[in-house]
CSV table of C-alpha atoms in Angstrom, one decimal:
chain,number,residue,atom,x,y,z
A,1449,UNK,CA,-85.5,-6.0,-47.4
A,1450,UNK,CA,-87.4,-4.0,-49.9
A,1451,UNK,CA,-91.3,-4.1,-49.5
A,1452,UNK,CA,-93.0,-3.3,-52.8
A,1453,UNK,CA,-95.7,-0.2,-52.4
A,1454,UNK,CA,-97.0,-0.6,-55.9
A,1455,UNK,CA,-96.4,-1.8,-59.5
A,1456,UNK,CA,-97.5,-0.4,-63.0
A,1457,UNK,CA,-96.5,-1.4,-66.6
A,1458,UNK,CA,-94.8,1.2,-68.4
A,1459,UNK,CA,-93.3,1.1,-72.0
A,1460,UNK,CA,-93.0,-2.8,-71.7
A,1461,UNK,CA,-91.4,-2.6,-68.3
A,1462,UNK,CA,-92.6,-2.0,-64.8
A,1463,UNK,CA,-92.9,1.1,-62.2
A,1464,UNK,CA,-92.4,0.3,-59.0
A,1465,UNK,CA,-92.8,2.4,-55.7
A,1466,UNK,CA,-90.6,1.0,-52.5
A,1467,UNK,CA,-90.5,1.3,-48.6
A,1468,UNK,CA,-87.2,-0.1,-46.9
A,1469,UNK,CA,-85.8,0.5,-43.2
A,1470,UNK,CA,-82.4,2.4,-43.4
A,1471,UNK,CA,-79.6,2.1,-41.7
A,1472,UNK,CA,-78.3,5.0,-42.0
A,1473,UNK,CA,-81.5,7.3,-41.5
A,1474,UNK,CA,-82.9,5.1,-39.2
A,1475,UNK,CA,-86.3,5.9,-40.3
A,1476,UNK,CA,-88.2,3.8,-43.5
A,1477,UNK,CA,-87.3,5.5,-46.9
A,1478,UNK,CA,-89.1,5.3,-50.4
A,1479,UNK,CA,-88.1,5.2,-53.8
A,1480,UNK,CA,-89.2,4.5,-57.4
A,1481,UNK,CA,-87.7,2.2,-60.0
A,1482,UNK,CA,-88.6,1.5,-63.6
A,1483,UNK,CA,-87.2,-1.3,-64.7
A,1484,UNK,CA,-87.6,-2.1,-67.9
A,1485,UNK,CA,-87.0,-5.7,-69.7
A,1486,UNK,CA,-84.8,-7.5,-68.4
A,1487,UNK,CA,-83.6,-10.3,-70.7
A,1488,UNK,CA,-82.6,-13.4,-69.3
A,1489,UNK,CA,-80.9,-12.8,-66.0
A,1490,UNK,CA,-79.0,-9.6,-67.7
A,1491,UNK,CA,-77.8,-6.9,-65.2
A,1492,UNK,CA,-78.2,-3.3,-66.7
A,1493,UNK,CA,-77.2,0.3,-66.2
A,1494,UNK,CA,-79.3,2.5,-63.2
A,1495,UNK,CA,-79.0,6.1,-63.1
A,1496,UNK,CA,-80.2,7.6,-60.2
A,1497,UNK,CA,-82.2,11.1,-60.1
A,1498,UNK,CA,-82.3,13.5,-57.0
A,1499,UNK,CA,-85.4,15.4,-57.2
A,1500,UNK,CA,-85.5,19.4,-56.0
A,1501,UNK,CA,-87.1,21.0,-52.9
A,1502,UNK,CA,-90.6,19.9,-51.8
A,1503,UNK,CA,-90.0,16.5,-53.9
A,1504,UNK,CA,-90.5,13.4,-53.2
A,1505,UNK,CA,-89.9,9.9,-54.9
A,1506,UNK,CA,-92.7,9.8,-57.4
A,1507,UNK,CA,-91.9,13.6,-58.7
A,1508,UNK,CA,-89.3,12.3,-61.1
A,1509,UNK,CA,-91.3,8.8,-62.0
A,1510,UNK,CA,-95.0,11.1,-63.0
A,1511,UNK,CA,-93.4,14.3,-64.2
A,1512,UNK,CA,-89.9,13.7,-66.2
A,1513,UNK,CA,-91.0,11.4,-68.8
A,1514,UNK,CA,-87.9,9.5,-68.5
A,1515,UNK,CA,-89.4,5.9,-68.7
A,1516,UNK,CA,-90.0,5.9,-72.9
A,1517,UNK,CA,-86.1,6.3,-73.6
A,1518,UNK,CA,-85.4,4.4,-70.6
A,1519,UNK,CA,-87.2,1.6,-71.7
A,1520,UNK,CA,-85.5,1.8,-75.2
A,1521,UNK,CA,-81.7,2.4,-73.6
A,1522,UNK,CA,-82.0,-0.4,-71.1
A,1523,UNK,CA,-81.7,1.9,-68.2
A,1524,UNK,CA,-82.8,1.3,-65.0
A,1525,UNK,CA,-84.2,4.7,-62.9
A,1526,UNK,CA,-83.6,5.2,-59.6
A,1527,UNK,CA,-85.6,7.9,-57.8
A,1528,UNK,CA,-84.8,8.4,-53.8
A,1529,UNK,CA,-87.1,10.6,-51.2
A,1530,UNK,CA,-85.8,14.5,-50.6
A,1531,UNK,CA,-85.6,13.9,-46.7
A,1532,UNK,CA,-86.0,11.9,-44.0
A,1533,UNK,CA,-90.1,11.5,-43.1
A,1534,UNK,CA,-91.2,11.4,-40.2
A,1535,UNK,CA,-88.4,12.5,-37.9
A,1536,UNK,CA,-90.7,14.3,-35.5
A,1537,UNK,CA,-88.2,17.6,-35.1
A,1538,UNK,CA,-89.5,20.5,-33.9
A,1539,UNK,CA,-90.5,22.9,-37.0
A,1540,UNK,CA,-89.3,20.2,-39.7
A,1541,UNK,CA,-92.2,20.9,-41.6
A,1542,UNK,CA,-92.6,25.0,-41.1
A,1543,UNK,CA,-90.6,25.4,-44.1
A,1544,UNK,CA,-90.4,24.2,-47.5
A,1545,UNK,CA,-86.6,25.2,-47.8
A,1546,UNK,CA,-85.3,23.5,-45.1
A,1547,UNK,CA,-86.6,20.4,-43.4
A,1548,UNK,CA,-88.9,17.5,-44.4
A,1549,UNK,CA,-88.0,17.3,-48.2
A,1550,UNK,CA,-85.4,19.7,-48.2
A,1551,UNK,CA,-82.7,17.4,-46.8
A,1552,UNK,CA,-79.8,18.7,-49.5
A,1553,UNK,CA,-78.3,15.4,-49.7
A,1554,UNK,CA,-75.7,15.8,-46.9
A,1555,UNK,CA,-75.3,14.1,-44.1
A,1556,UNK,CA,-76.1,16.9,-40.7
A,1557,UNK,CA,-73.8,17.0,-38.2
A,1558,UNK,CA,-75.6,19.7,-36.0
A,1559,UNK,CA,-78.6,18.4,-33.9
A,1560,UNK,CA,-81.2,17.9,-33.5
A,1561,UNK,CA,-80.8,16.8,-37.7
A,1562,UNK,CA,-77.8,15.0,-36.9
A,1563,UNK,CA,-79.9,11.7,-35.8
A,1564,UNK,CA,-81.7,11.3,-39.1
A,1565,UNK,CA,-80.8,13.9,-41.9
A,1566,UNK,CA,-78.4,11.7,-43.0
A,1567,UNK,CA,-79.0,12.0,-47.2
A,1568,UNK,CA,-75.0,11.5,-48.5
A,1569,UNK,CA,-74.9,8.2,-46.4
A,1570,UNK,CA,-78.3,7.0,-47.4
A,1571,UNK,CA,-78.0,7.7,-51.1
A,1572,UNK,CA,-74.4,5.0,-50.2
A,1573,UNK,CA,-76.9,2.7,-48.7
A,1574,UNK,CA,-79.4,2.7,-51.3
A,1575,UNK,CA,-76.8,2.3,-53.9
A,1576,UNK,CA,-75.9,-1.1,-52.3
A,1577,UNK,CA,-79.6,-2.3,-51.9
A,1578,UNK,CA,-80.2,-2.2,-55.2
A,1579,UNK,CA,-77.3,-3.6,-56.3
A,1580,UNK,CA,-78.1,-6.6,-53.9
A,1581,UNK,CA,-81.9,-6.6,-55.0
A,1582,UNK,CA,-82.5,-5.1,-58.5
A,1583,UNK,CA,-80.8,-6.6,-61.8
A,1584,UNK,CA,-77.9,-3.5,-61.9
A,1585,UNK,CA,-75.0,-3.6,-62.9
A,1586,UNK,CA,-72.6,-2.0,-60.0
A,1587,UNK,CA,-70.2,-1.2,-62.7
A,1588,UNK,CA,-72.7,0.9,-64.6
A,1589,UNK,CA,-74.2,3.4,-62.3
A,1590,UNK,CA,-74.4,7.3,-62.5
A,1591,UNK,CA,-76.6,10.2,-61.2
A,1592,UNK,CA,-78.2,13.2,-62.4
A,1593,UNK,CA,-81.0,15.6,-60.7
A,1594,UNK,CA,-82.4,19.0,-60.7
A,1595,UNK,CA,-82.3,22.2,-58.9
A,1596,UNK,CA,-81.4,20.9,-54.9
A,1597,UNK,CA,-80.9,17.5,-56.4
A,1598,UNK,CA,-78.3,18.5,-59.0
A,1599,UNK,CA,-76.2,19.9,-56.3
A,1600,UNK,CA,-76.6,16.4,-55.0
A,1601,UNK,CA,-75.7,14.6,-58.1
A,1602,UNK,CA,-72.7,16.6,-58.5
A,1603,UNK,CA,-71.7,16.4,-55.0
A,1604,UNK,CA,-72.0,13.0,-55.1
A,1605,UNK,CA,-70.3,12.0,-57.9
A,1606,UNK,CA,-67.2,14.1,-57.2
A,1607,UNK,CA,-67.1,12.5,-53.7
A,1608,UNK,CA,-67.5,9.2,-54.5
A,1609,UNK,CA,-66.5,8.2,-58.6
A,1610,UNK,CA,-66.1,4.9,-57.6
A,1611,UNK,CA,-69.7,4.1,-56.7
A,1612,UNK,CA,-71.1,6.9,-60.0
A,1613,UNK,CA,-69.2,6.6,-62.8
A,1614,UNK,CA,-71.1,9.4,-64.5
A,1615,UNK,CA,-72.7,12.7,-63.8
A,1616,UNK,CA,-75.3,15.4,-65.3
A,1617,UNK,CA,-78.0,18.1,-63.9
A,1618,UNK,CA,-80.6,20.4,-64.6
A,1619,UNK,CA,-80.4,24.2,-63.4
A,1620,UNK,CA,-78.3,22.3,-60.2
A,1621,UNK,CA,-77.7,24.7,-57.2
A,1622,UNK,CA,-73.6,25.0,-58.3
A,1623,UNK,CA,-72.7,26.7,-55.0
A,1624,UNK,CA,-74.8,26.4,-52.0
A,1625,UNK,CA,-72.3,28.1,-50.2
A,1626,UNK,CA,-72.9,31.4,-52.1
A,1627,UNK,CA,-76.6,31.3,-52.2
A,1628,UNK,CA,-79.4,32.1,-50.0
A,1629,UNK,CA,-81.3,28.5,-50.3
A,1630,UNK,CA,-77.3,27.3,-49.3
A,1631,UNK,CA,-76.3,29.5,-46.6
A,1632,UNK,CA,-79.9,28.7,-44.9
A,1633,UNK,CA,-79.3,24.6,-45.0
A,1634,UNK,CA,-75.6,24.5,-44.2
A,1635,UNK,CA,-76.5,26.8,-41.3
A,1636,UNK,CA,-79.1,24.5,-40.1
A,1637,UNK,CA,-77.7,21.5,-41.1
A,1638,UNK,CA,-74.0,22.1,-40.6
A,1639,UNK,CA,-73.1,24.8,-38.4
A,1640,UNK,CA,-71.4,28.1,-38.2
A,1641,UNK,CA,-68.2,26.3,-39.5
A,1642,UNK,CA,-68.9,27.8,-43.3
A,1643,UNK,CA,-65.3,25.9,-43.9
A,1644,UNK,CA,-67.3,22.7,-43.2
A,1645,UNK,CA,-69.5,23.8,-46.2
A,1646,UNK,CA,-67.1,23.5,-48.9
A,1647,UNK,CA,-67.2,19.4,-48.4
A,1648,UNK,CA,-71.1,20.0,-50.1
A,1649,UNK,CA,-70.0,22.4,-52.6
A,1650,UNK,CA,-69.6,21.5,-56.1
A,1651,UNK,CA,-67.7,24.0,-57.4
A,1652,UNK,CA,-65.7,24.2,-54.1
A,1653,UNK,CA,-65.0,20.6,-54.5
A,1654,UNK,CA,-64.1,20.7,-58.2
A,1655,UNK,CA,-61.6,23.1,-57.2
A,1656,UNK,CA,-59.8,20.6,-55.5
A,1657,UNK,CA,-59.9,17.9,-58.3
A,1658,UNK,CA,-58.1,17.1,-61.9
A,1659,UNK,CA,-60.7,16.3,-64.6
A,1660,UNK,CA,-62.7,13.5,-62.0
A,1661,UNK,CA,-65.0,12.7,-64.9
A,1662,UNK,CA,-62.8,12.8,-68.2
A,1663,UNK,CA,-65.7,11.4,-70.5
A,1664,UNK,CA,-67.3,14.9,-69.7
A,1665,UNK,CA,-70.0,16.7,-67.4
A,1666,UNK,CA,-73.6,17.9,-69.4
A,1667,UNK,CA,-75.5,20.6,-67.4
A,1668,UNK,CA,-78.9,22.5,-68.8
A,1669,UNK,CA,-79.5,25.7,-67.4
A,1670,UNK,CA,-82.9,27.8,-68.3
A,1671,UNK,CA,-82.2,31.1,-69.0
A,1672,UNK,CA,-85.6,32.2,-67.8
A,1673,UNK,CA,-85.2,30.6,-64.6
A,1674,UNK,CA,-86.3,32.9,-61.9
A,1675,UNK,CA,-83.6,31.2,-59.7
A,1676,UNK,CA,-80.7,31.4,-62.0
A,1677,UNK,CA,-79.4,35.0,-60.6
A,1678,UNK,CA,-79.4,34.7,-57.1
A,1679,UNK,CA,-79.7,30.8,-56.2
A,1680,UNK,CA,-78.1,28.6,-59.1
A,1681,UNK,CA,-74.7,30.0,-60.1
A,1682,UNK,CA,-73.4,27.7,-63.1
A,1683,UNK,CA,-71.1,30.4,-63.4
A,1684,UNK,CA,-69.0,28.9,-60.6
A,1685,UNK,CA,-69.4,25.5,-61.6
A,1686,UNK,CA,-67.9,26.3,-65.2
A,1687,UNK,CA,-64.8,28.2,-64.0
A,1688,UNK,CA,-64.2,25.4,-61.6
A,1689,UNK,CA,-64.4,23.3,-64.0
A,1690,UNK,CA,-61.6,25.3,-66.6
A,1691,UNK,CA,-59.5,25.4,-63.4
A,1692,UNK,CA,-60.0,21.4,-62.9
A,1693,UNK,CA,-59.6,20.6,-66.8
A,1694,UNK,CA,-63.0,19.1,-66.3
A,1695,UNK,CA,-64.4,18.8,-69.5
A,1696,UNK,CA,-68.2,20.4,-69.4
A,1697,UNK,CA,-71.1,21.2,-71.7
A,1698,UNK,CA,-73.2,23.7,-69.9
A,1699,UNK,CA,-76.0,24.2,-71.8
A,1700,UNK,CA,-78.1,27.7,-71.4
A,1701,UNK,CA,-81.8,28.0,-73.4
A,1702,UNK,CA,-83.5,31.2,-74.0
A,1703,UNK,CA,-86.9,30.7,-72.8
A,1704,UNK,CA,-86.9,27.7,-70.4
A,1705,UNK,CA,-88.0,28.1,-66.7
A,1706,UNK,CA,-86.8,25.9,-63.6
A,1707,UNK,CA,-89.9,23.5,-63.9
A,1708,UNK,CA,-90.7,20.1,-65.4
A,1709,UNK,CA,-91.6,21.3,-68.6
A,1710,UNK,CA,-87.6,22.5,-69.0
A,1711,UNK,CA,-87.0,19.3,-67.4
A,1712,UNK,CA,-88.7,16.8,-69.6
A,1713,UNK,CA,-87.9,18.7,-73.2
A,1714,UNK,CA,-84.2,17.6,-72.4
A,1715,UNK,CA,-84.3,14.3,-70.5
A,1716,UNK,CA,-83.6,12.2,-73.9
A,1717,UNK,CA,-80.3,14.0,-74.4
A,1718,UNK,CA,-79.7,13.3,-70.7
A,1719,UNK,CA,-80.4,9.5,-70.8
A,1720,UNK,CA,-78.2,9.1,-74.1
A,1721,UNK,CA,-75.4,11.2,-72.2
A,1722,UNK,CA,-75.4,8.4,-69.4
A,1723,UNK,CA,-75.8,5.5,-71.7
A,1724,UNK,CA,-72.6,6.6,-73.7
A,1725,UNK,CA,-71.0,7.2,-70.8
A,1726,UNK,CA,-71.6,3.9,-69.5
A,1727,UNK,CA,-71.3,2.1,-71.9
């Protein structure tokens, strides 16, 4: 059962902040929906956005300036937490790369995270509940996010197509397993096992696929990200992709940073890319 936090017009349509129990984090969890009008009893598209380290799910609803196009495209916006809150493990909050909202959208299998860092089967869960309680239609769903949470978009959406029918990021971590930020979750998260990785690698994953998303993958990447060298790797992404025949536009701009400034200049294009896609 969803409980409603709080509710604000927006562009002719409405905000909304939740709190539900999960199942499969056994903890409560938030997250934001705009909605916008809804004509009589009609079911609409829901793209869902996975925010970036230290997040939460009101980054994407107050920075992104998604909601104006939204409203226009008849998309519904679903915005989940990072992490688990509240889990009470020893040092979850010491860092802001690993921990309370750095959950990396996988589901741990070392402990003590095991119990409750639990992100890939959560983002499953919530995908049902607001099919159940929200006017989407479950044919019509896909995901995009940024930095930490575009790994997670693309992770998701090459694990389970069924449930995502389209994907895009921003500046997306493209393979934790060759970056610091990775190597330092799946380590805590996942164990020594760095085979285990590859199941939460995008470009690992891709390599094992034929063209999952045929309509076509958009990715923005900053060029004057101060993460792009040693953290992001689109590189890996794109010649994954040419291996899978997954047709990608990986965008790079001169001038734009890793923030929410980069973010918001290109969220139209982004919105339009999943309403095409969607149909």
């Amino acid at each position: 059962m969803l409980e409603l936090l709080s509710e604000h017009a927006c562009f002719g349509g409405v905000q909304r902040f939740y709190r539900h129990a999960s199942t499969a984090i056994g903890l409560p969890m938030r997250f934001s929906a705009f909605i916008p009008a809804v004509p009589g009893g009609q079911k609409l598209p829901a793209l869902f956005y996975l925010a970036g380290l230290t997040c939460t799910e009101e980054t994407f609803a107050t920075k992104a300036g998604a909601q104006r196009v939204a409203a226009r495209e008849g998309l519904i916006l679903i915005g989940p937490d990072t992490s688990p809150r509240g889990a009470n493990i020893a040092g979850e909050t010491d860092e802001w790369d690993f921990g309370a909202g750095a959950g990396f959208y996988l589901d741990a299998t070392e402990a003590p995270w095991s119990k409750h860092y639990r992100m890939f089967s959560y983002l499953l869960e919530l995908h049902a509940l607001v099919v159940a309680e929200l006017p989407v239609n479950p044919a019509k769903v896909g995901i995009f996010g940024h930095s930490m949470g575009g790994h997670g978009a693309l992770v998701t959406a090459l694990k389970r197509p069924d449930l995502f029918r389209s994907v895009s990021a921003f500046a997306p971590i493209a393979a934790p397993t060759r970056c610091p930020w990775g190597e330092k979750a799946f380590s805590g998260y996942l164990g020594a096992d760095r085979d285990s990785w590859k199941e939460y690698d995008a470009s690992e994953l891709m390599l094992t696929m034929e063209a999952p998303f045929p309509g076509g993958i958009l990715i923005d990447q900053g060029l004057a990200d101060k993460f792009l060298e040693q953290q992001l790797y689109p590189q890996a992404f794109e010649a994954a992709c040419v291996k899978a025949r997954q047709p990608l536009e990986l965008r790079r701009h001169a001038g734009y940073d890793h923030g929410y400034y980069f973010i918001s200049t290109f969220m139209e294009d982004h919105l339009r890319f999943h309403r095409v896609q969607l149909g």
